[in-house]
Amino acid sequence: MWDYTDKVKDHFFHPRNVGTIEDPDGVGEVGSLACGDMLRLMFKLDEAGRIRDIKFQTFGCGSAIAASSALTELVKGKTLDEAQKITNQDIARYLGGLPEQKMHCSVMGREALGAAIDNYRSGGVAKRTLEGRVICTCFGVTEKQIETAVRENGLRTVEDVTNYTKAGGGCGGCHPEIEKILARTWETDAASASPRKKLTTIQKIRTIEETIDREIRPHLESDGGGIDLVDVEGDRVVVALRGLCSGCAAAGVTIKDFIQAKLREFVSEDLVVEEEDS
Amino acid sequence: MRQAPKLNNPAGPFIPLVYLDNNATTRVAPEVVDAMLPFLTERYGNPSSIHAFGGDVKRDIDRARERVAALLGAEPSEIIFTSCGTESDNTAIRGTLQAYPEKRHILTSKVEHPAVRSLCRQLAKEGYRVTELPVDRAGKLDLDLLARSIADDTAIVSIMYANNETGVVFPIDEVARIAKARGVVVHTDAVQAAGKIPIDLRNLPVDLLAISGHKLHAPKGVGVLYVRKGTRLVPWLVGGHQERGRRGGTENVASIVGLGRAAELAMASIEEERTRVRALRDRLEAEILARCSDTRVNGDRDPDGAGRLPNTTSISFEYVEGEAILLMLDREGIGASSGSACTSGSLEPSHVLRAMGVPFSAAHGSIRFSLSRYTTDEEIDYVIEKMPGIIERLRAISPFGGARGVASGAR
């Protein structure tokens, strides 16, 4: 069992501000059922532009519910500018601390708040979109989210990043990418990657095949699946998934995203992966 | 109802302890404690000593060996005492690989306990080929696929007897016959099966079988590896001549004696597991499904027989997360476990549920109740009474479950 503080337990067993608001001014939503936690946050402003009412709904573990509850208490009565200054550390501090591996719950709270404020400022149209490149395909975490968490929390290791953002907590395939972000953030003399040269078609196909052999196939095979390269037309890469991968409901999203991310990383940013029609 | 030892609540009101996490560990039977005590006090001799004070202890170890052998339908000489189930599994697999250095392939399943699964993944890094057989939605193996997956250089087939999370029992008999027909060594992790369902090694052609003391009301820190007579196995812990040179290290005498007594008690209560414990489990499961909407049992429910452990049920509650349920249960004095990501510290839900194709949403909200022969009717009533309110509260917080809550029985 986790070593939760009394404050965490209190906010879990007696969460504040649970529910929804009719006709809210801003709504933010982060996470998903698949990821194991999701937070929906909505607020209403008063005439002076302060948060008059704020409600949340959370699917998640004890600390996710407690962090959501804490967040609502922290921002009530604040202007949006004031609210926006609240960091995930503030949420964790308010709760008397969270276990390291649960810090991502506080980050989720902060992200939901940011999303709700963006939603309000864009006149209620802006749905939260993932900004920047997705680094962790298992949990859908972007480069920007990782960079923000690294900077704001002074994270130094991949494990830290996983604790705070979940990135890298699944297949582990993005650990080198996370290392790069950490190195870039903390070393001023960031090793600048040499710009990619334009590949000939032959070079491109060869590099794609090498990347599949080295980075992709072993990963799929460890789950009992397989992959074959069917065709390359310009930047369109057609693959066939074999074994357990094919026909799996998740094949459309996760596996394709994983393959595309790998090929973009090692071959060309412009590649688009498609599954062969069967 | 038993009162909890007042550890969490020394000054507070009465809190019951309804312990439904017996697949994690079990209470040490009082008879077992009694059997052990002399070896923790006056009879501290080393069984390897020549003098009678130590040497006499050897007889108690031999008696424990006979009792464990009787539980499994084995010969006493085929029983090696170890420190835990994990040591037994590691010894079985590594010891076989070392005995057949030319064979480079391991055949196992996707739903093994980490004692086998993590080891096999480690061995894959060391250069072995590892095949993890999938299971279907009911948690069952495809035996044809198993047969087809055996290669000429397969060193060992290691398939668990019964799954710790779902209680699904594998047809180890058929697994073993298929593998033996190809001359491959067969190991089974029977940690969850031993003491809950009958095991008879006279009619079960496995070569190696692992059990753990603390899963059958003996203490933690003692396990058994059964090694069928004539099986080639290189020792893993090398040291003194204990266990006839097959496992070095001074014997954990008190725990071994305790395990012997626990084996004897387990043998006497197997029928109770099959009848009374199973009826309690079935009632708990049926009532929860009836009282809470959007729930499902993970793994084959096996209404008629031997396909599931009698004490285990894994139930998924949609729209809520397992750790949150466990915290609520804990506050009511109910101990269970979950396959959710958050309980483990890993970020992904149970590999067993994922291998069975349980949707992530259901896997995150899975709760395992595992009973024992100490579980009472009254305790099951108490859990049945508390469960709907807990699910209702959490669904009221959840963005997916607000409108649904707990049902009315309409499913």
XYZ file of C-alpha atoms in Angstrom, chain B:
411
model
C -16.179 -11.662 12.740
C -12.525 -11.643 13.664
C -11.156 -8.418 14.945
C -8.157 -6.988 13.181
C -4.968 -6.792 15.136
C -5.197 -3.134 16.056
C -2.207 -2.058 14.038
C -3.802 0.620 11.922
C -6.234 1.748 14.488
C -4.763 1.207 17.948
C -7.056 3.625 19.748
C -10.003 3.646 17.409
C -13.209 1.698 17.194
C -13.589 -1.959 16.320
C -12.489 -2.604 12.763
C -13.156 -6.016 11.344
C -10.510 -7.743 9.305
C -11.947 -9.594 6.390
C -8.915 -11.028 4.707
C -9.678 -11.941 1.102
C -6.138 -11.778 -0.241
C -5.065 -15.349 0.331
C -3.402 -15.649 -3.078
C -0.943 -13.019 -1.844
C -0.244 -14.749 1.428
C -2.105 -16.696 4.092
C -2.373 -16.687 7.823
C -0.067 -19.209 9.473
C -2.298 -21.940 10.860
C -2.195 -22.062 14.680
C -1.299 -25.775 14.496
C 1.649 -24.827 12.304
C 2.878 -22.261 14.809
C 2.666 -24.881 17.566
C 4.675 -27.323 15.486
C 7.344 -24.727 14.791
C 7.856 -23.232 18.231
C 10.144 -25.888 19.711
C 12.551 -25.352 16.808
C 12.680 -21.627 17.485
C 13.382 -22.214 21.160
C 14.932 -25.346 22.726
C 15.515 -27.482 19.662
C 17.861 -25.199 17.780
C 20.312 -27.891 16.741
C 21.759 -28.162 13.261
C 20.424 -31.264 11.504
C 23.852 -31.869 9.967
C 25.511 -32.259 13.379
C 26.751 -35.639 14.557
C 25.563 -35.148 18.139
C 22.059 -36.183 19.002
C 20.966 -32.645 19.921
C 21.363 -31.609 16.287
C 21.044 -34.918 14.530
C 17.637 -35.610 16.027
C 16.276 -32.566 14.239
C 16.964 -34.336 10.974
C 14.166 -36.732 11.778
C 11.718 -33.863 12.042
C 12.828 -32.594 8.657
C 12.374 -36.045 7.188
C 8.900 -36.213 8.634
C 8.061 -32.847 7.062
C 9.427 -34.154 3.778
C 7.149 -37.174 3.988
C 4.131 -34.977 4.662
C 4.850 -32.661 1.753
C 5.431 -35.701 -0.471
C 2.082 -37.098 0.612
C 0.287 -33.865 -0.315
C 1.754 -34.039 -3.816
C 1.685 -37.780 -4.382
C 5.487 -37.804 -4.566
C 8.311 -39.788 -3.002
C 10.037 -38.063 -0.056
C 13.361 -38.275 -1.890
C 11.871 -36.151 -4.671
C 11.232 -33.178 -2.343
C 13.839 -30.413 -2.023
C 13.226 -27.649 0.496
C 14.061 -24.139 -0.700
C 13.561 -20.614 0.593
C 10.514 -19.686 -1.498
C 8.525 -20.343 -4.640
C 10.736 -18.017 -6.637
C 13.864 -19.953 -5.674
C 12.137 -23.182 -6.666
C 11.162 -21.790 -10.074
C 14.602 -20.331 -10.676
C 16.319 -23.563 -9.664
C 14.045 -25.628 -11.890
C 14.537 -23.528 -14.998
C 18.187 -22.574 -14.659
C 19.096 -26.020 -13.386
C 17.501 -27.649 -16.428
C 19.135 -25.256 -18.890
C 22.505 -26.036 -17.357
C 21.836 -29.743 -17.549
C 21.077 -29.472 -21.284
C 23.538 -26.818 -22.482
C 22.924 -27.616 -26.149
C 19.234 -26.748 -25.874
C 18.466 -23.072 -26.286
C 14.688 -22.762 -26.310
C 12.223 -22.194 -23.446
C 8.465 -22.549 -23.838
C 6.279 -20.745 -21.324
C 3.063 -18.712 -21.213
C 2.231 -15.033 -21.239
C 0.479 -15.213 -17.886
C 3.178 -16.657 -15.629
C 4.017 -15.243 -12.225
C 7.066 -12.947 -12.306
C 9.106 -15.745 -10.705
C 9.000 -17.448 -14.109
C 8.169 -14.597 -16.471
C 10.900 -12.195 -15.394
C 13.413 -15.024 -15.248
C 12.570 -16.093 -18.817
C 12.894 -12.512 -19.997
C 16.273 -12.359 -18.299
C 17.250 -15.617 -20.028
C 16.176 -14.151 -23.362
C 18.699 -11.380 -22.746
C 21.289 -14.055 -22.026
C 20.688 -15.521 -25.468
C 17.958 -18.125 -25.040
C 14.921 -18.216 -27.325
C 11.790 -17.799 -25.284
C 8.278 -18.461 -26.571
C 5.442 -17.102 -24.465
C 2.228 -18.869 -25.403
C -0.848 -16.645 -25.542
C -4.123 -17.360 -23.776
C -7.641 -16.762 -25.035
C -10.265 -14.482 -23.504
C -11.160 -17.109 -20.960
C -7.504 -17.310 -19.931
C -6.999 -20.742 -21.521
C -4.080 -22.141 -23.450
C -4.221 -23.467 -26.994
C -2.712 -26.932 -26.633
C -2.263 -27.383 -30.390
C -0.203 -24.225 -30.447
C 1.770 -25.543 -27.494
C 2.513 -28.753 -29.400
C 3.506 -26.814 -32.508
C 5.759 -24.504 -30.507
C 8.008 -27.262 -29.190
C 11.288 -27.243 -31.103
C 14.068 -29.791 -31.334
C 16.150 -27.687 -28.993
C 13.415 -26.913 -26.468
C 15.024 -27.421 -23.073
C 12.032 -26.898 -20.842
C 8.314 -26.251 -20.893
C 7.310 -24.120 -17.895
C 3.574 -23.531 -17.518
C 1.886 -22.576 -14.277
C -0.604 -24.960 -12.699
C -3.129 -22.282 -11.804
C -3.095 -18.560 -12.388
C -2.702 -16.357 -9.340
C -4.864 -13.519 -10.635
C -7.826 -15.302 -12.198
C -7.584 -18.741 -10.609
C -7.818 -20.369 -14.052
C -6.353 -23.890 -13.842
C -4.320 -25.048 -16.817
C -4.573 -28.636 -18.074
C -1.085 -29.430 -16.829
C -1.670 -33.107 -17.357
C -2.136 -32.602 -21.098
C 0.638 -29.997 -21.270
C 2.992 -32.491 -19.661
C 1.957 -35.377 -21.906
C 2.492 -33.282 -25.026
C 5.922 -32.145 -23.862
C 7.032 -35.552 -22.578
C 6.082 -37.107 -25.913
C 8.757 -34.848 -27.399
C 11.210 -35.665 -24.622
C 11.141 -32.172 -23.129
C 11.497 -31.475 -19.398
C 8.291 -30.095 -17.872
C 8.167 -27.652 -14.982
C 5.072 -26.204 -13.382
C 4.704 -23.402 -10.874
C 2.038 -24.910 -8.617
C 2.315 -22.232 -5.950
C -1.371 -21.289 -6.198
C -2.672 -24.803 -6.769
C -1.018 -26.694 -3.927
C -3.371 -27.103 -1.010
C -6.367 -25.760 -2.934
C -6.889 -28.530 -5.461
C -5.606 -32.119 -5.448
C -2.230 -32.719 -7.059
C -1.115 -36.280 -7.649
C 2.315 -36.616 -9.153
C 1.878 -40.364 -9.522
C -0.486 -39.606 -12.398
C 0.886 -36.279 -13.534
C 3.986 -36.594 -15.698
C 5.702 -33.321 -14.799
C 9.380 -33.426 -13.888
C 9.627 -30.323 -11.727
C 7.030 -28.562 -9.599
C 7.337 -25.537 -7.341
C 5.310 -24.708 -4.256
C 5.526 -22.004 -1.615
C 4.872 -22.376 2.098
C 3.135 -19.114 2.818
C 0.394 -19.721 0.267
C -0.859 -22.709 2.235
C -0.807 -21.494 5.817
C 2.874 -22.158 6.507
C 5.228 -19.220 7.129
C 7.023 -17.104 4.542
C 10.571 -18.058 3.658
C 10.131 -21.708 2.806
C 9.317 -23.393 -0.480
C 9.607 -26.749 -2.192
C 10.943 -27.944 -5.470
C 9.735 -31.370 -6.480
C 12.241 -33.123 -8.747
C 11.038 -36.367 -10.283
C 13.460 -39.220 -9.756
C 15.899 -39.383 -12.655
C 15.497 -35.755 -13.744
C 18.768 -34.069 -14.687
C 19.175 -30.854 -12.752
C 22.234 -28.780 -11.924
C 21.982 -27.313 -8.406
C 21.470 -23.592 -8.177
C 22.564 -22.903 -4.589
C 25.860 -24.700 -4.219
C 27.289 -25.262 -0.763
C 27.045 -28.011 1.826
C 25.607 -31.465 1.340
C 22.104 -30.481 2.525
C 19.150 -31.793 0.535
C 21.499 -34.509 -0.752
C 23.705 -31.926 -2.406
C 20.874 -30.527 -4.489
C 20.449 -27.342 -2.455
C 23.178 -26.067 -0.190
C 22.544 -24.033 2.927
C 21.562 -24.910 6.487
C 17.937 -25.951 6.592
C 15.287 -23.465 7.730
C 14.253 -26.086 10.257
C 11.320 -24.402 11.976
C 9.726 -23.338 8.712
C 10.284 -26.721 7.090
C 8.626 -28.418 10.045
C 5.822 -25.845 9.800
C 5.396 -26.540 6.109
C 5.167 -30.242 6.838
C 2.361 -29.634 9.285
C 0.672 -27.211 6.854
C 0.815 -29.844 4.112
C -0.864 -32.318 6.398
C -3.607 -29.808 7.245
C -4.038 -28.875 3.587
C -4.541 -32.491 2.638
C -7.241 -32.802 5.245
C -9.021 -29.660 4.045
C -8.912 -30.083 0.267
C -12.478 -31.349 0.333
C -13.536 -28.276 2.278
C -11.892 -26.072 -0.347
C -13.812 -27.885 -3.071
C -17.146 -27.512 -1.302
C -17.495 -24.853 1.383
C -14.830 -22.376 0.213
C -16.001 -22.694 -3.349
C -19.618 -22.069 -2.351
C -18.551 -18.913 -0.504
C -16.607 -17.714 -3.523
C -19.532 -18.447 -5.841
C -21.910 -16.564 -3.601
C -19.605 -13.557 -3.293
C -19.174 -13.442 -7.051
C -22.846 -13.886 -7.902
C -23.998 -11.291 -5.399
C -21.491 -8.683 -6.537
C -22.462 -9.213 -10.169
C -26.122 -8.907 -9.256
C -25.743 -5.836 -7.087
C -23.270 -3.791 -9.116
C -23.907 -2.969 -12.763
C -21.221 -3.096 -15.437
C -19.132 -5.763 -13.803
C -17.592 -8.896 -15.248
C -15.615 -11.879 -14.103
C -12.156 -12.188 -15.637
C -11.335 -15.696 -16.799
C -13.451 -18.754 -17.264
C -15.973 -19.083 -14.444
C -16.041 -22.821 -14.960
C -19.413 -23.549 -13.468
C -18.887 -27.271 -13.325
C -15.587 -28.104 -12.023
C -11.882 -28.192 -11.985
C -11.097 -25.346 -14.368
C -10.740 -22.658 -11.715
C -9.330 -22.544 -8.204
C -12.181 -22.770 -5.714
C -11.030 -19.752 -3.714
C -10.385 -17.095 -6.374
C -12.447 -14.601 -8.322
C -11.284 -11.642 -10.382
C -14.028 -9.101 -10.959
C -13.774 -5.955 -13.060
C -15.800 -2.875 -12.244
C -16.123 -0.548 -15.212
C -15.535 3.218 -14.869
C -13.621 3.014 -11.599
C -10.022 2.295 -10.788
C -8.795 -0.617 -8.705
C -6.555 1.173 -6.255
C -9.348 3.541 -5.318
C -11.614 0.544 -4.681
C -8.929 -1.121 -2.538
C -8.498 2.008 -0.421
C -12.241 2.165 0.171
C -12.346 -1.541 1.003
C -9.382 -1.152 3.319
C -11.195 1.511 5.277
C -13.969 -1.003 5.859
C -11.416 -3.566 7.009
C -11.526 -5.646 3.838
C -8.251 -6.793 2.280
C -8.214 -7.676 -1.428
C -5.934 -6.908 -4.382
C -6.132 -5.443 -7.858
C -4.650 -5.853 -11.308
C -4.746 -2.114 -11.865
C -1.641 -0.246 -12.831
C -1.681 2.031 -9.834
C -1.432 -0.651 -7.209
C 1.801 -2.014 -8.524
C 3.742 1.142 -9.141
C 4.015 0.120 -12.750
C 1.899 2.144 -15.103
C 0.314 -0.688 -17.010
C -2.380 -2.982 -15.735
C -1.797 -6.654 -15.041
C -0.023 -8.602 -17.788
C -2.392 -11.500 -17.119
C -5.519 -9.483 -17.851
C -3.920 -7.845 -20.868
C -2.890 -11.234 -22.251
C -6.530 -12.297 -21.963
C -7.619 -9.292 -23.985
C -9.486 -7.726 -21.087
C -10.087 -4.122 -22.187
C -7.873 -1.614 -20.379
C -10.911 0.040 -18.855
C -11.903 -3.216 -17.180
C -8.354 -4.198 -16.279
C -7.825 -0.942 -14.382
C -10.942 -1.649 -12.348
C -10.204 -5.279 -11.529
C -10.361 -6.640 -8.002
C -9.202 -10.086 -6.952
C -10.840 -11.703 -3.976
C -9.070 -14.833 -2.759
C -10.586 -16.785 0.100
C -9.241 -19.455 2.423
C -10.610 -22.154 4.640
C -10.675 -19.552 7.413
C -13.149 -17.378 5.494
C -16.604 -17.366 7.056
C -20.142 -16.844 5.811
C -20.422 -13.748 7.917
C -17.345 -12.220 6.301
C -18.733 -12.808 2.826
C -22.028 -11.200 3.887
C -20.101 -8.186 5.093
C -18.232 -7.744 1.795
C -21.425 -8.196 -0.217
C -23.047 -5.502 1.890
C -20.177 -3.004 1.530
C -19.285 -3.439 -2.128
C -22.190 -1.686 -3.907
C -21.832 1.498 -1.853
C -18.116 1.697 -2.584
C -18.609 1.286 -6.317
C -21.448 3.804 -6.269
C -19.324 6.416 -4.500
C -16.447 6.049 -6.911
C -18.691 6.064 -9.971
C -20.252 9.267 -8.714
C -16.762 10.820 -8.910
C -15.880 9.236 -12.267
C -16.522 11.095 -15.530
C -17.578 7.790 -17.094
C -19.874 6.485 -14.427
C -21.727 9.409 -12.970
C -25.063 8.639 -14.483
C -24.875 4.906 -14.071
C -23.987 4.302 -10.479
C -25.036 1.006 -9.130
C -27.806 -0.779 -10.563
C -30.862 -2.025 -10.012
C -30.100 -5.466 -11.165
C -30.875 -4.552 -14.741
C -28.023 -5.903 -16.748
